[in-house]
PDB file of C-alpha atoms in Angstrom:
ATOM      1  CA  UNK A1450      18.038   5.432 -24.345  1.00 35.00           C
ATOM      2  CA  UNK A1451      16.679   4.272 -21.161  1.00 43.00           C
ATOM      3  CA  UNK A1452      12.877   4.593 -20.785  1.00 43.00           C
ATOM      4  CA  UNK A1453      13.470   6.981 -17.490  1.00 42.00           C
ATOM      5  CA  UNK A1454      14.954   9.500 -19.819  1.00 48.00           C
ATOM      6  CA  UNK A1455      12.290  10.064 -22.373  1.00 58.00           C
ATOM      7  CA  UNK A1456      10.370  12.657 -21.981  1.00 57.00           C
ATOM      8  CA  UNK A1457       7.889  10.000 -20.719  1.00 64.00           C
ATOM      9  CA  UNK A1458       9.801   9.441 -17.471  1.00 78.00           C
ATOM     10  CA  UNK A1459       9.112  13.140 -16.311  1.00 85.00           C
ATOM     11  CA  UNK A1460       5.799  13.034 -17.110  1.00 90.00           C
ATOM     12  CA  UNK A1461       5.569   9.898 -14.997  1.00 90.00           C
ATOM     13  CA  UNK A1462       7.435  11.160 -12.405  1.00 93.00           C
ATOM     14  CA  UNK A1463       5.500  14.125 -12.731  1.00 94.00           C
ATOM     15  CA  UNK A1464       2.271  11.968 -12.287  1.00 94.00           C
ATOM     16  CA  UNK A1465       3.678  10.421  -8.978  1.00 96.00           C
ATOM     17  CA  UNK A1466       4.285  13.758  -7.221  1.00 97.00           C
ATOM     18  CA  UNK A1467       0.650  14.996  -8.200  1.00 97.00           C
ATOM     19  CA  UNK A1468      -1.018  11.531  -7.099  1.00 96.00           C
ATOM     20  CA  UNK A1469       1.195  11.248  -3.934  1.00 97.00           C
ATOM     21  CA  UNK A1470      -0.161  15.008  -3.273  1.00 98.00           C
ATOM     22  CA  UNK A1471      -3.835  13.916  -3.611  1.00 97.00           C
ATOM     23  CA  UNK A1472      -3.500  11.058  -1.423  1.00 98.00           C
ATOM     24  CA  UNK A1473      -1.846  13.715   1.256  1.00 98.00           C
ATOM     25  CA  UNK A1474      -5.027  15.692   0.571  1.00 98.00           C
ATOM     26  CA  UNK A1475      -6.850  12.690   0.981  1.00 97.00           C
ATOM     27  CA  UNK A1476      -5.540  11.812   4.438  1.00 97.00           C
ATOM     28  CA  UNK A1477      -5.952  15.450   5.375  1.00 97.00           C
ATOM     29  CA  UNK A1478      -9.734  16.006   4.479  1.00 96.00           C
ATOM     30  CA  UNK A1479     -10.464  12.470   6.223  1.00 94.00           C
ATOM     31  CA  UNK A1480      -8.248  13.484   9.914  1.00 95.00           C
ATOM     32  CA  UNK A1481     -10.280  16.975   9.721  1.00 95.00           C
ATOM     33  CA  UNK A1482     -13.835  14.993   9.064  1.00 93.00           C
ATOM     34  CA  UNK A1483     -12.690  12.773  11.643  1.00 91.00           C
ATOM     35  CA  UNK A1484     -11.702  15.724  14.146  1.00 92.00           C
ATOM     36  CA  UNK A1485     -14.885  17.816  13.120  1.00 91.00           C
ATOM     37  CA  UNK A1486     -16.524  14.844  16.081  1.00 86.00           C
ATOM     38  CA  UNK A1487     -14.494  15.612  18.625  1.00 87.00           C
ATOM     39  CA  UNK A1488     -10.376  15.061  19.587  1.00 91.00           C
ATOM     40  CA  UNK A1489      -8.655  12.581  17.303  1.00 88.00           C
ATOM     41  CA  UNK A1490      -6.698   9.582  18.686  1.00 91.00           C
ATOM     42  CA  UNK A1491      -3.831   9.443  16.667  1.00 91.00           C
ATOM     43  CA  UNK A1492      -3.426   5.111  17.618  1.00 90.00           C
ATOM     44  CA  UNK A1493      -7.105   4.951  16.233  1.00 91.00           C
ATOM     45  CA  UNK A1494      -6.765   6.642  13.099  1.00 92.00           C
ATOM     46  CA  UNK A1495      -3.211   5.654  11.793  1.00 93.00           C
ATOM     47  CA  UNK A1496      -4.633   2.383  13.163  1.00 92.00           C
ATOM     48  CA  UNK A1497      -6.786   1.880   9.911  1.00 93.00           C
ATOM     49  CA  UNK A1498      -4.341  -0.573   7.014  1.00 94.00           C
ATOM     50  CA  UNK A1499      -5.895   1.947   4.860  1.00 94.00           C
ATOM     51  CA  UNK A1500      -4.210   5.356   6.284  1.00 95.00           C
ATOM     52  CA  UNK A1501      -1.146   3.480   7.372  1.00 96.00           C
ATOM     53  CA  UNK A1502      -0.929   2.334   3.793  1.00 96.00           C
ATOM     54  CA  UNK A1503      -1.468   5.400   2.489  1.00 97.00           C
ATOM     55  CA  UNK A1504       0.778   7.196   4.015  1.00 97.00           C
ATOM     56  CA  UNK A1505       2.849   5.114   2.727  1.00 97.00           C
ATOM     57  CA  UNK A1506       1.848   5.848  -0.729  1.00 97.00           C
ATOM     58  CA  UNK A1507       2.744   9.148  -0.168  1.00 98.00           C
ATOM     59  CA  UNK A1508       6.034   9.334   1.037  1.00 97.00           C
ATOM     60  CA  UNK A1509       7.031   6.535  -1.521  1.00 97.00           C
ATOM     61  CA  UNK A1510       5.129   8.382  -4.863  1.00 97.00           C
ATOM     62  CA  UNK A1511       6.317  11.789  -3.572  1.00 97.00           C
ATOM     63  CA  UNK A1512       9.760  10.913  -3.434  1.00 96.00           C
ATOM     64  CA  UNK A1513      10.217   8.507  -6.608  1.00 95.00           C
ATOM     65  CA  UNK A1514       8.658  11.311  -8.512  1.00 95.00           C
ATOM     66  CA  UNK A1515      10.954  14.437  -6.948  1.00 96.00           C
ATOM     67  CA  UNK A1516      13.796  11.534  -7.624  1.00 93.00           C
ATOM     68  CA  UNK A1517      12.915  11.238 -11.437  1.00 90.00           C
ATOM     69  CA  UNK A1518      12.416  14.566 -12.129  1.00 91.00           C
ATOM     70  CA  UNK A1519      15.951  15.508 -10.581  1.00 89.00           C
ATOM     71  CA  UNK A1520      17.908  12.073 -11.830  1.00 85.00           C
ATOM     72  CA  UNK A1521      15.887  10.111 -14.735  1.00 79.00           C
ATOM     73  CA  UNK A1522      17.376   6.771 -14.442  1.00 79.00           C
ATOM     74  CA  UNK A1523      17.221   3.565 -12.725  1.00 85.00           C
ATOM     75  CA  UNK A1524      15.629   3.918  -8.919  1.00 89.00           C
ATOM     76  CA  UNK A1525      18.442   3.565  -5.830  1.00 92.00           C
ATOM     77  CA  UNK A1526      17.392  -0.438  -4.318  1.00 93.00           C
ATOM     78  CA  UNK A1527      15.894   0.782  -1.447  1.00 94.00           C
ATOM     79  CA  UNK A1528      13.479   3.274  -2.962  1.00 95.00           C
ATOM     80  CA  UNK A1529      12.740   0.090  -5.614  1.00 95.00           C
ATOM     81  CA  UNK A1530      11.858  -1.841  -2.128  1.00 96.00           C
ATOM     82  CA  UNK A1531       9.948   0.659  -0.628  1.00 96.00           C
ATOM     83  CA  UNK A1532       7.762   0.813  -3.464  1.00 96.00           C
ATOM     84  CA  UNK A1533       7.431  -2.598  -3.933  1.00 97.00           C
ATOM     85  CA  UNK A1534       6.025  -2.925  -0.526  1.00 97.00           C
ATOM     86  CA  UNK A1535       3.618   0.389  -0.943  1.00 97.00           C
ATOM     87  CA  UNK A1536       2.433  -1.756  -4.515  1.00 97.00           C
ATOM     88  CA  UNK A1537       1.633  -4.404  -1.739  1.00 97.00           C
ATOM     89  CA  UNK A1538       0.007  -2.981   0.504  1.00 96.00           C
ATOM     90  CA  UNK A1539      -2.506  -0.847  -1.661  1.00 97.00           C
ATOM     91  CA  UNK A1540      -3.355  -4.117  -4.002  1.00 97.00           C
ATOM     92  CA  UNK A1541      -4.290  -5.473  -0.158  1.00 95.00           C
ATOM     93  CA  UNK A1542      -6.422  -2.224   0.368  1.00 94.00           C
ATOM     94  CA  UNK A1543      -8.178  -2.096  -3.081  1.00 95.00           C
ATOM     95  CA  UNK A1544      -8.674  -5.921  -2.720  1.00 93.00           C
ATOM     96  CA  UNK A1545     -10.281  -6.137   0.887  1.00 90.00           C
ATOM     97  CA  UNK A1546     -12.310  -2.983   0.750  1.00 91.00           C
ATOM     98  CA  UNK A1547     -13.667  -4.498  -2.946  1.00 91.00           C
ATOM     99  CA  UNK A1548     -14.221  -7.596  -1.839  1.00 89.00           C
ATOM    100  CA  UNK A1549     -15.057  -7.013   2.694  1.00 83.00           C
ATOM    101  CA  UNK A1550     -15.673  -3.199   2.985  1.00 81.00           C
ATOM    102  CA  UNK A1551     -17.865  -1.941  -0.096  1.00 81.00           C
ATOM    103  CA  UNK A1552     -20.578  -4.791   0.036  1.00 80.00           C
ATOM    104  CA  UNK A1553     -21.016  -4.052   3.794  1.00 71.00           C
ATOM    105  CA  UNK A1554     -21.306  -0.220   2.679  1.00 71.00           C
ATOM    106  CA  UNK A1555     -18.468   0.462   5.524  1.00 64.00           C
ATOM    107  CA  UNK A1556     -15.928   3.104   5.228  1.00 63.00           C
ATOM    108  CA  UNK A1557     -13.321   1.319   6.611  1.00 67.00           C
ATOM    109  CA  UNK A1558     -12.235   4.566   8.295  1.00 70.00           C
ATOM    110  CA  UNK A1559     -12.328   7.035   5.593  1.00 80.00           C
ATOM    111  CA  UNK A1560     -16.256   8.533   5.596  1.00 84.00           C
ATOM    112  CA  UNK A1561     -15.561  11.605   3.136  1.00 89.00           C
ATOM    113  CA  UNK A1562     -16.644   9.998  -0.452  1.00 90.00           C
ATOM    114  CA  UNK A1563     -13.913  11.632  -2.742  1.00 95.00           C
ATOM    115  CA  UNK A1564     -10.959  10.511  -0.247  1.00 94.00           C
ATOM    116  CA  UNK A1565     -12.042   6.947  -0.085  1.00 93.00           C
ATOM    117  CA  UNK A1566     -12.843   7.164  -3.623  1.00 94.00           C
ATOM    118  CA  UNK A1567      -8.557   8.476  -3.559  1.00 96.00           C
ATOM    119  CA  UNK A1568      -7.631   5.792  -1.170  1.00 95.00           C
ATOM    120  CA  UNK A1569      -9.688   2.798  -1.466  1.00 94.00           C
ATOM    121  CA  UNK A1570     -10.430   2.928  -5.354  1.00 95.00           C
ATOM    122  CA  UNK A1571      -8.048   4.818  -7.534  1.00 96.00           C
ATOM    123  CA  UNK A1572      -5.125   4.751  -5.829  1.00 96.00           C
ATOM    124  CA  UNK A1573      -4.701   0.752  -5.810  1.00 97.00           C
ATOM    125  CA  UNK A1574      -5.182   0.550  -9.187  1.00 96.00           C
ATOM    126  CA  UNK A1575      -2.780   3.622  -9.994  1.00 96.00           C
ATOM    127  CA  UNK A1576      -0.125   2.283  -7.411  1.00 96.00           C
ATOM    128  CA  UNK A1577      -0.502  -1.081  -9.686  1.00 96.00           C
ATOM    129  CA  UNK A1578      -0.537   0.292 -13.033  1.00 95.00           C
ATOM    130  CA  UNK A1579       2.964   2.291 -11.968  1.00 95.00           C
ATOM    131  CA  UNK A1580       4.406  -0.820 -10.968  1.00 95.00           C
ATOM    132  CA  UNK A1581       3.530  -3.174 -13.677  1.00 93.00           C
ATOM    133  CA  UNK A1582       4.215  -0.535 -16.685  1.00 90.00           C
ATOM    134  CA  UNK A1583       7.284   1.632 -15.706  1.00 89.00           C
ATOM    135  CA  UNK A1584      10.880   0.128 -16.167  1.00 85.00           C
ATOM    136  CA  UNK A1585      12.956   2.480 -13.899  1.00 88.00           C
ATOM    137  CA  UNK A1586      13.921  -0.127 -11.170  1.00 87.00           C
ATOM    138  CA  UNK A1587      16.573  -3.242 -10.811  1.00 89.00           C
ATOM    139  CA  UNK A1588      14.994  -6.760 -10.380  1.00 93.00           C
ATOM    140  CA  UNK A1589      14.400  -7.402  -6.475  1.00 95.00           C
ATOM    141  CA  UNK A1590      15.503 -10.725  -4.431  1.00 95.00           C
ATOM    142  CA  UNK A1591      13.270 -13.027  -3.723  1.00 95.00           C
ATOM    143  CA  UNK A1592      14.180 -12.331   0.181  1.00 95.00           C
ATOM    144  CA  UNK A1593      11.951  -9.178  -0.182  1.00 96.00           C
ATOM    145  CA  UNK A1594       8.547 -10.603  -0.925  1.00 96.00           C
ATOM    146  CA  UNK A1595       8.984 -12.507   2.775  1.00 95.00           C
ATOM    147  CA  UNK A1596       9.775  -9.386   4.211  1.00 95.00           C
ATOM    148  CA  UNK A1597       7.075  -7.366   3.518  1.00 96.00           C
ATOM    149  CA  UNK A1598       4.854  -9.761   5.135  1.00 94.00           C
ATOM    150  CA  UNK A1599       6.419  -8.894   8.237  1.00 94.00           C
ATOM    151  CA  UNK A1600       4.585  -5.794   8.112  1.00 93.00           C
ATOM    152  CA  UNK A1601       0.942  -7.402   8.127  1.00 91.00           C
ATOM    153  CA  UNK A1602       1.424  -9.369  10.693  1.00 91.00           C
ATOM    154  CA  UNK A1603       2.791  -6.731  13.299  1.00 93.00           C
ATOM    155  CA  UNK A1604      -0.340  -4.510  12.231  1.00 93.00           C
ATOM    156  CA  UNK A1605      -2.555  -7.708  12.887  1.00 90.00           C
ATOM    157  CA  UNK A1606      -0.783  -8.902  15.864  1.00 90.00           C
ATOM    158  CA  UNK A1607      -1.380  -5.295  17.140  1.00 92.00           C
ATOM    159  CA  UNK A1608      -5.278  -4.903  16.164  1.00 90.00           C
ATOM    160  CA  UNK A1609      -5.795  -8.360  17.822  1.00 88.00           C
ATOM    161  CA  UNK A1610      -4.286  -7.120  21.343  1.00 89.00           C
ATOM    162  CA  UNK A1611      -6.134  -3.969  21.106  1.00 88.00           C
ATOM    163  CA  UNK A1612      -9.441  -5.297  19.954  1.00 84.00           C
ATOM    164  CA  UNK A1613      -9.294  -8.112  22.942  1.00 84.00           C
ATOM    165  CA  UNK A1614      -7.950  -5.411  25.722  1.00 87.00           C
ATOM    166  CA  UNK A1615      -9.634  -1.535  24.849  1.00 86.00           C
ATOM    167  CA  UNK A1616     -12.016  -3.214  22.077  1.00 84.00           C
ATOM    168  CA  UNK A1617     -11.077  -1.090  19.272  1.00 88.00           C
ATOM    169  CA  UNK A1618     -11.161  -2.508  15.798  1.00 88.00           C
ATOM    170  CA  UNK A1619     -10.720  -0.560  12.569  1.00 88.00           C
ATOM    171  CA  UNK A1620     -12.699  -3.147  10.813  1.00 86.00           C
ATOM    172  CA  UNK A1621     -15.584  -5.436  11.152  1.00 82.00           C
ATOM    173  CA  UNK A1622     -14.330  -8.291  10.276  1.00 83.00           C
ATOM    174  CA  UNK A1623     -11.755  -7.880  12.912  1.00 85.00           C
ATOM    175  CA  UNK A1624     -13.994  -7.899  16.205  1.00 83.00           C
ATOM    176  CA  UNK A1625     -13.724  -9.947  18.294  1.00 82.00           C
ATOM    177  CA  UNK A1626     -17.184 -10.116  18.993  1.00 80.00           C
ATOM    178  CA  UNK A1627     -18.296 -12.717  15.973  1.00 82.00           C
ATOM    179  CA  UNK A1628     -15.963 -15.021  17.314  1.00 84.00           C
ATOM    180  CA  UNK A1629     -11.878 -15.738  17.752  1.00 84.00           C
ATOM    181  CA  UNK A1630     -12.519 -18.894  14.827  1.00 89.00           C
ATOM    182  CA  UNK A1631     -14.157 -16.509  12.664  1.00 89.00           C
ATOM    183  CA  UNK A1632     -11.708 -13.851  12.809  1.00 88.00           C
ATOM    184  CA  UNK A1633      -8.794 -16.156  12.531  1.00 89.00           C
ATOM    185  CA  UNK A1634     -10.363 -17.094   8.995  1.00 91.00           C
ATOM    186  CA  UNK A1635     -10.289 -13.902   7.914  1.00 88.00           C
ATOM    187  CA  UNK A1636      -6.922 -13.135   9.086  1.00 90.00           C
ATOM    188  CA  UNK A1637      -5.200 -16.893   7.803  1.00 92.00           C
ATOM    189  CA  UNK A1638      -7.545 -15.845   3.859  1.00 91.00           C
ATOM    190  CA  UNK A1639      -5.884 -12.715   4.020  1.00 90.00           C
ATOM    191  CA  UNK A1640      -2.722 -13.588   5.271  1.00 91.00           C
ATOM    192  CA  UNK A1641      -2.342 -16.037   2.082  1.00 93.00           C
ATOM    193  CA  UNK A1642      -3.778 -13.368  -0.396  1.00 93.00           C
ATOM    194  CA  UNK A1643      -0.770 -10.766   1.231  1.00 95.00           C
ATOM    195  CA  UNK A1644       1.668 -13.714   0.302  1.00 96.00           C
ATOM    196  CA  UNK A1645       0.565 -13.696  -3.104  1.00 97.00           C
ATOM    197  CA  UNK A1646       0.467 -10.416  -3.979  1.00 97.00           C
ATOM    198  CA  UNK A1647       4.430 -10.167  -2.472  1.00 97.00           C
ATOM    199  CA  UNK A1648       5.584 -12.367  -4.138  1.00 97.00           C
ATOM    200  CA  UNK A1649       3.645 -11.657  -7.391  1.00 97.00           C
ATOM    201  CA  UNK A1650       5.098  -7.960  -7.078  1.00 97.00           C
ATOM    202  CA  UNK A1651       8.389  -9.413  -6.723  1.00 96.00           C
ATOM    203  CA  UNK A1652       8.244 -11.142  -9.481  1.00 96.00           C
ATOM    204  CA  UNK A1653       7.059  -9.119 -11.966  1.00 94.00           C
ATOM    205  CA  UNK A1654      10.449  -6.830 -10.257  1.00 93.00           C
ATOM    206  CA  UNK A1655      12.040  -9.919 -11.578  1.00 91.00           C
ATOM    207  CA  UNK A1656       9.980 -10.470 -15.104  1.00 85.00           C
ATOM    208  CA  UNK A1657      11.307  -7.161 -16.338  1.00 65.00           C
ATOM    209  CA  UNK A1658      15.189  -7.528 -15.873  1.00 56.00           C
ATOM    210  CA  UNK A1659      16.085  -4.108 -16.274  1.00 48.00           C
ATOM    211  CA  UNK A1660      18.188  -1.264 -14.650  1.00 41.00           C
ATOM    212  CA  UNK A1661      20.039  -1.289 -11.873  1.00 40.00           C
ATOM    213  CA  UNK A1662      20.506  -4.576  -9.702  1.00 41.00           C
ATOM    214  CA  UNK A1663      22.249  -3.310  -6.722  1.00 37.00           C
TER     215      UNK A1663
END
């Protein structure tokens, strides 16, 4: 009997709907703080990795977990890929707010405490946990891993333009004000931890050769 099937699998699907819902009510209670100052530009606060990557979350957990509880089996490809590269992204999150955001007691765009405890804290490690203990998804090429860095470096390329032209940044150690040299090294250290986690994602896809492959 495949894993998926066991009673286990709804519970985990289960699990995915209720933390894809608290992230949702995560993003909500932040835009509402955030609106509570004044109008909200949309390009400033879907700007942030975090809420982009979120969102992500969201969509992704909400729909694996409607998916298992209606058909327990092996995950369709693309929802396999999708989460790969929402496992990604929030290992990036949990990684540079840890290691960039927390010591400098920033935010990093989400100032309500229990929603950047959702999104900065548990949710990485959750998102993780999901993808290195369940077994409902196919092995993925190694083709993916180089495709989900395209998404970092549109979102860079895009912060970079905006933080030299209207000077907005979503994070310190993006502005341009310490210095292009010292912002590239930031960018190039966490360009090369992004590549690591991919492709460490995609293998572990790979480690656990089971389900569906197409």
């Amino acid at each position: 009997m495949h894993q998926s099937s066991h009673p286990g699998g709804y519970l985990l699907a289960a699990a995915r709907v209720a933390w894809g819902a608290a992230t949702l009510a995560a993003i909500v209670a932040t835009f509402v703080d955030t609106a509570s100052g004044g109008p909200v530009n949309p390009f400033n606060f879907f700007g942030y990795f975090t809420i982009q990557s979120n969102s992500l979350l969201v969509a992704v957990a909400i729909g694996a977990g409607l998916l298992g509880l209606l058909r327990p089996g092996p995950q369709p490809r693309w929802l396999v890929v999708s989460r790969s590269l929402a496992t990604t992204c929030m290992v990036i999150v949990g990684l540079v707010y840890a290691v960039l955001l927390a010591p400098l007691g920033a935010a990093g765009g989400v100032p309500v405490a229990w929603a950047n405890w959702v999104m900065h804290v548990a949710g990485p490690v959750l998102v993780a946990l999901d993808w290195v203990i369940a077994r409902d998804r196919g092995p993925l090429p190694w083709r993916i891993a180089w495709w989900q860095l395209a998404y970092p470096v549109v979102w860079t390329a895009v912060v970079l333009v905006r933080g030299a032209t209207d000077g907005w940044v979503p994070y310190p150690f993006l502005n341009p004000q310490q210095g292009y040299a010292t912002v590239l090294l930031y960018v190039v250290v966490i360009a090369a931890v992004f590549a690591v986690v991919s492709f460490t994602v995609v293998w572990w896809s790979r480690r656990w050769n089971r389900g569906l492959r197409g």
